[in-house]
Coordinates of C-alpha atoms in Angstrom, one line a residue:
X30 CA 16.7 -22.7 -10.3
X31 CA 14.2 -24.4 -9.1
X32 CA 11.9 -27.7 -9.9
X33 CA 8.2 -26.8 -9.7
X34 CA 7.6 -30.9 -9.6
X35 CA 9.4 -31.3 -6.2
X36 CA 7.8 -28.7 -4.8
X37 CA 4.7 -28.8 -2.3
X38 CA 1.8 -26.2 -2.8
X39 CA -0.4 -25.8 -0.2
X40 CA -4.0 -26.6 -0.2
X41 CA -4.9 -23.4 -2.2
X42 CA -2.6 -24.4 -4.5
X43 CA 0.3 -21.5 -3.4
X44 CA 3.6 -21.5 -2.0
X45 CA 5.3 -18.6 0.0
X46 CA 8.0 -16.4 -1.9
X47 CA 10.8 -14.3 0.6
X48 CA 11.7 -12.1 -1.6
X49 CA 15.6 -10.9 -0.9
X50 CA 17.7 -8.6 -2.6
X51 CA 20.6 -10.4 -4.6
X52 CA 23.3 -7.3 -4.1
X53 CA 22.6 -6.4 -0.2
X54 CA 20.7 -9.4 0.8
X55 CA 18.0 -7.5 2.6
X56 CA 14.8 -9.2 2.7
X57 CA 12.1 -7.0 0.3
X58 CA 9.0 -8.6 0.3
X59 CA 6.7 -12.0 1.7
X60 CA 4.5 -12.9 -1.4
X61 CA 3.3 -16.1 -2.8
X62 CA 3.5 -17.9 -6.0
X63 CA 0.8 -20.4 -7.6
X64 CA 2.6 -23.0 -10.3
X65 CA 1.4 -20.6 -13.1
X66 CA 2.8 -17.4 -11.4
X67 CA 6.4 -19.3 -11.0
X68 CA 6.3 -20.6 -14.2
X69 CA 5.9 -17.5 -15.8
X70 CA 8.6 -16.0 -13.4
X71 CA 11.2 -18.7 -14.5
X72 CA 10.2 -17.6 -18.5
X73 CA 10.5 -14.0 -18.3
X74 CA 13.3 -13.8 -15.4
X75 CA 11.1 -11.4 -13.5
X76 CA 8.8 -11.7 -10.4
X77 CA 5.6 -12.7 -10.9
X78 CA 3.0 -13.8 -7.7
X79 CA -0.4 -14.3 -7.1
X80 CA -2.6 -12.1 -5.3
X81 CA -4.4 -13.6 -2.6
X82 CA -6.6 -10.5 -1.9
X83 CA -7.2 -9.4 -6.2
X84 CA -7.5 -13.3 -6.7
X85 CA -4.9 -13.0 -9.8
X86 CA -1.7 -13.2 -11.3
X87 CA 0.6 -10.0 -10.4
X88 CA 3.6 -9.0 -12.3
X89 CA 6.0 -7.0 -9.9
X90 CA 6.4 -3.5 -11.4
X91 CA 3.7 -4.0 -14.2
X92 CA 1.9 -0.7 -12.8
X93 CA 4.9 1.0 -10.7
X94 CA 7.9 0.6 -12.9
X95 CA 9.5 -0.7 -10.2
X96 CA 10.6 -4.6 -11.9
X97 CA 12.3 -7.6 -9.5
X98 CA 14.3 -9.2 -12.3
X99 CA 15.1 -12.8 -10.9
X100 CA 18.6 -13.9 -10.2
X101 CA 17.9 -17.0 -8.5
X102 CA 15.5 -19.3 -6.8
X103 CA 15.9 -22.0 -4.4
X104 CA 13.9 -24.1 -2.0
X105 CA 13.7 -25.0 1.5
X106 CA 14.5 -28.0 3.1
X107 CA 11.3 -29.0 3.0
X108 CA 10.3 -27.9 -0.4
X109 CA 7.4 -25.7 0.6
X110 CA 8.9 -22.0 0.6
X111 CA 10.6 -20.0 -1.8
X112 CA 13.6 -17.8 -1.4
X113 CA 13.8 -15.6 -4.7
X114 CA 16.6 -13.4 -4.7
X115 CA 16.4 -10.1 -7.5
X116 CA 17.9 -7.1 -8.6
X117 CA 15.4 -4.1 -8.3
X118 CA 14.6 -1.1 -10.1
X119 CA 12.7 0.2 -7.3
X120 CA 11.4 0.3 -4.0
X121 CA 9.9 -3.4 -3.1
X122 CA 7.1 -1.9 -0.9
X123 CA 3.9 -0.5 -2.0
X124 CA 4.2 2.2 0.5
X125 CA 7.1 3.6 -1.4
X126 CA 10.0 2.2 1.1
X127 CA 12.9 -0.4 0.1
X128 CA 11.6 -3.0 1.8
X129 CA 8.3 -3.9 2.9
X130 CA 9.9 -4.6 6.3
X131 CA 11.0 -1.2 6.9
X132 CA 8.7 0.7 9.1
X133 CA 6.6 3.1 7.4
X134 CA 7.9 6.7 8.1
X135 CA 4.5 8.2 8.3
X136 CA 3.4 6.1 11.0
X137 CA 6.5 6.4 13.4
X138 CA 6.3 6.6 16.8
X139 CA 7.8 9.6 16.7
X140 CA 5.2 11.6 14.2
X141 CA 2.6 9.3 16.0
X142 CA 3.7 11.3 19.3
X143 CA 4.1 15.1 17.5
X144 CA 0.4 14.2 16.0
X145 CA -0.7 13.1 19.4
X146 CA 0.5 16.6 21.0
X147 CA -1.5 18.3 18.9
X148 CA -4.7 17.0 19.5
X149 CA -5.9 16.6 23.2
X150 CA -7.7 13.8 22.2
X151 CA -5.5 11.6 20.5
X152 CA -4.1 10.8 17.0
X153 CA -7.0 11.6 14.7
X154 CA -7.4 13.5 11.1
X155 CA -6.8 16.8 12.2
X156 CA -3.1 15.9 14.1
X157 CA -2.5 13.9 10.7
X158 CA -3.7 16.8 8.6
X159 CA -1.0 19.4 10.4
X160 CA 1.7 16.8 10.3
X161 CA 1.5 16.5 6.5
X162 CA 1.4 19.9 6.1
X163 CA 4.7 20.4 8.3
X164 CA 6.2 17.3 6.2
X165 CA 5.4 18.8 3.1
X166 CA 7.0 22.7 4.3
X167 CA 10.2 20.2 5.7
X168 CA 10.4 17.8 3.3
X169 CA 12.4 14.8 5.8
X170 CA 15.3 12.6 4.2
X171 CA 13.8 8.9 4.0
X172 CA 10.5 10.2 4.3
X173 CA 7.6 8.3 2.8
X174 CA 5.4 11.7 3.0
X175 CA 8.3 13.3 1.3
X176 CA 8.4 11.0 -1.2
X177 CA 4.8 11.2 -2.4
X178 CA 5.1 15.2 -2.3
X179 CA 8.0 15.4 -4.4
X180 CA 6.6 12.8 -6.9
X181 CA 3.7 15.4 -7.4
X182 CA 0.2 14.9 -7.6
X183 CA -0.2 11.8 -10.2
X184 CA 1.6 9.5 -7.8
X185 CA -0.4 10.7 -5.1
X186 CA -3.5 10.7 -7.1
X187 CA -2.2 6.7 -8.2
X188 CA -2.0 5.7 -4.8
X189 CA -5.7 7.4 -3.6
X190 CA -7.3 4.8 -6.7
X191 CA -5.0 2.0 -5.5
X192 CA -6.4 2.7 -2.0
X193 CA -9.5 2.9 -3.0
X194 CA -9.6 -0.6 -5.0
X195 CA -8.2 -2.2 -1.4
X196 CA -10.6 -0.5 0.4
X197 CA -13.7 -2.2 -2.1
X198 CA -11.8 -5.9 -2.1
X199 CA -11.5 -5.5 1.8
X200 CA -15.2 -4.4 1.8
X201 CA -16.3 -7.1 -0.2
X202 CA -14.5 -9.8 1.7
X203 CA -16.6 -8.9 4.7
X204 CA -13.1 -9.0 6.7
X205 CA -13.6 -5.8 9.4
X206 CA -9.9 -5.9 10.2
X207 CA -8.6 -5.6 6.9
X208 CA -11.1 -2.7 6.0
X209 CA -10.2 -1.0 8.9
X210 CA -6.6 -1.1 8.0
X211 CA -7.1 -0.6 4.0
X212 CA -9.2 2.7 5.1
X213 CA -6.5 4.0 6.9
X214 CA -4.1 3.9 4.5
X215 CA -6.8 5.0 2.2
X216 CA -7.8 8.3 4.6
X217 CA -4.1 8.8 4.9
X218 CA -3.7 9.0 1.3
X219 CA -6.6 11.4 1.1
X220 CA -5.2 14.0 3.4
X221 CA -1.6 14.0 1.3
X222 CA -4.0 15.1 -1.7
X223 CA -5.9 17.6 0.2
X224 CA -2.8 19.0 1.4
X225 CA -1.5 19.0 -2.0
X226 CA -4.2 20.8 -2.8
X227 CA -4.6 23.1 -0.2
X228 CA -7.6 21.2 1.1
X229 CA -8.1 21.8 4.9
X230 CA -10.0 19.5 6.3
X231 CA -12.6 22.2 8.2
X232 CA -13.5 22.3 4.1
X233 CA -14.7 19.0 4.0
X234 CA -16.6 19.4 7.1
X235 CA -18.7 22.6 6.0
X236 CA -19.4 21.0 2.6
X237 CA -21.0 17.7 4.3
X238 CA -23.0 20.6 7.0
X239 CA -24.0 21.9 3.8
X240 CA -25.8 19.1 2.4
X241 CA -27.2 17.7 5.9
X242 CA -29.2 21.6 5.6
X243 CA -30.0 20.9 1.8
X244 CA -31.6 17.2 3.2
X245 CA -33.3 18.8 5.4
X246 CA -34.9 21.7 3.2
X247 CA -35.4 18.5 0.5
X248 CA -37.1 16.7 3.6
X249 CA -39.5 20.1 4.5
X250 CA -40.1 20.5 1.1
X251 CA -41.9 16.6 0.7
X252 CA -43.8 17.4 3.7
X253 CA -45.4 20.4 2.4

């Protein structure tokens, strides 16, 4: 294991973690570690980081299940960069997938495409909406859609408030890329539950026409 005195913490006071499975050595994850995070990773024997974007400690698995019990730890060359291989209970990526370098199933190029063909106009909430539904009457091998589906509507109800808290820190950062991305994956989320729900999306849009009439009758009324 390692010695947190030789290593070299950057100016915020973290160092990068690669994160590699000890049976198949596939990298999982890139995280990063302060020297409170590693030292409570070295105690317990099971990943803990820091969360750049929460601004706290994160134990792997505390909320998912899915633990990264540590087999070993070494440095770099140059001291400043982790290599933390594990044993897993579960997937490594937040998106449900073994690795968070695997490409996420629901945005392949190829559902990208079948969503594309389906609306003239491009890739937009309606193509996404019939894709979801198609994944959910097909049910794809290795599917990421599949996997939320079958794990029934508190996983995907889990992952709509986890979403949701990304899309608020991303907000309140003030970075537009990052909200742009975390409200993807938050709108993406959305539709699963709708579909789960037999939600179509034509629903949503009559319920907000409904209420731009009821602001307008609210607005009459006032005048009167």
């Amino acid at each position: 294991m390692v010695k947190i005195e030789e290593l070299k913490f950057d100016e915020k006071g973290l160092i990068p973690a690669v994160v590699i499975d000890d049976l198949s050595g596939e990298i999982l994850t890139l995280a990063y570690m302060n020297e409170e995070s590693l030292r409570i990773t070295l105690e317990e024997g099971r990943t803990c980081f820091w969360s750049r974007s929460r601004g706290e400690l994160w134990r792997k698995g505390e909320t998912s299940g899915n633990i990264q019990y540590v087999k070993s730890i070494i440095a770099d060359c140059d001291k400043d960069a982790l290599a933390v291989y594990v044993d897993k209970t579960g997937p490594a990526c937040h998106l449900g997938n073994e690795s968070c370098f695997e490409f996420p199933v629901f945005v392949s190029e190829d559902e990208n495409t079948e969503a594309s063909s389906n609306d003239e106009e491009g890739f937009g909430l309606d193509g996404l909406y019939s894709l979801l539904e198609s994944r959910k009457k097909e049910m794809p091998e290795k599917s990421y859609t599949t996997y939320l589906f079958k794990s029934g509507m508190d996983k995907i109800l889990k992952k709509v408030g986890e979403e949701s808290t990304e899309v608020i820190i991303a907000g309140k950062g003030g970075d537009k890329k990052e909200a742009v991305y975390e409200i993807a994956d938050l709108a993406y989320h959305l539709l699963v539950m709708m579909v789960e729900m037999g939600i179509d999306v034509e629903d949503v849009r009559d319920e907000l026409a409904s209420r731009h009439i009821i602001d307008e009758k609210i607005k009459q009324e006032k005048m009167v």
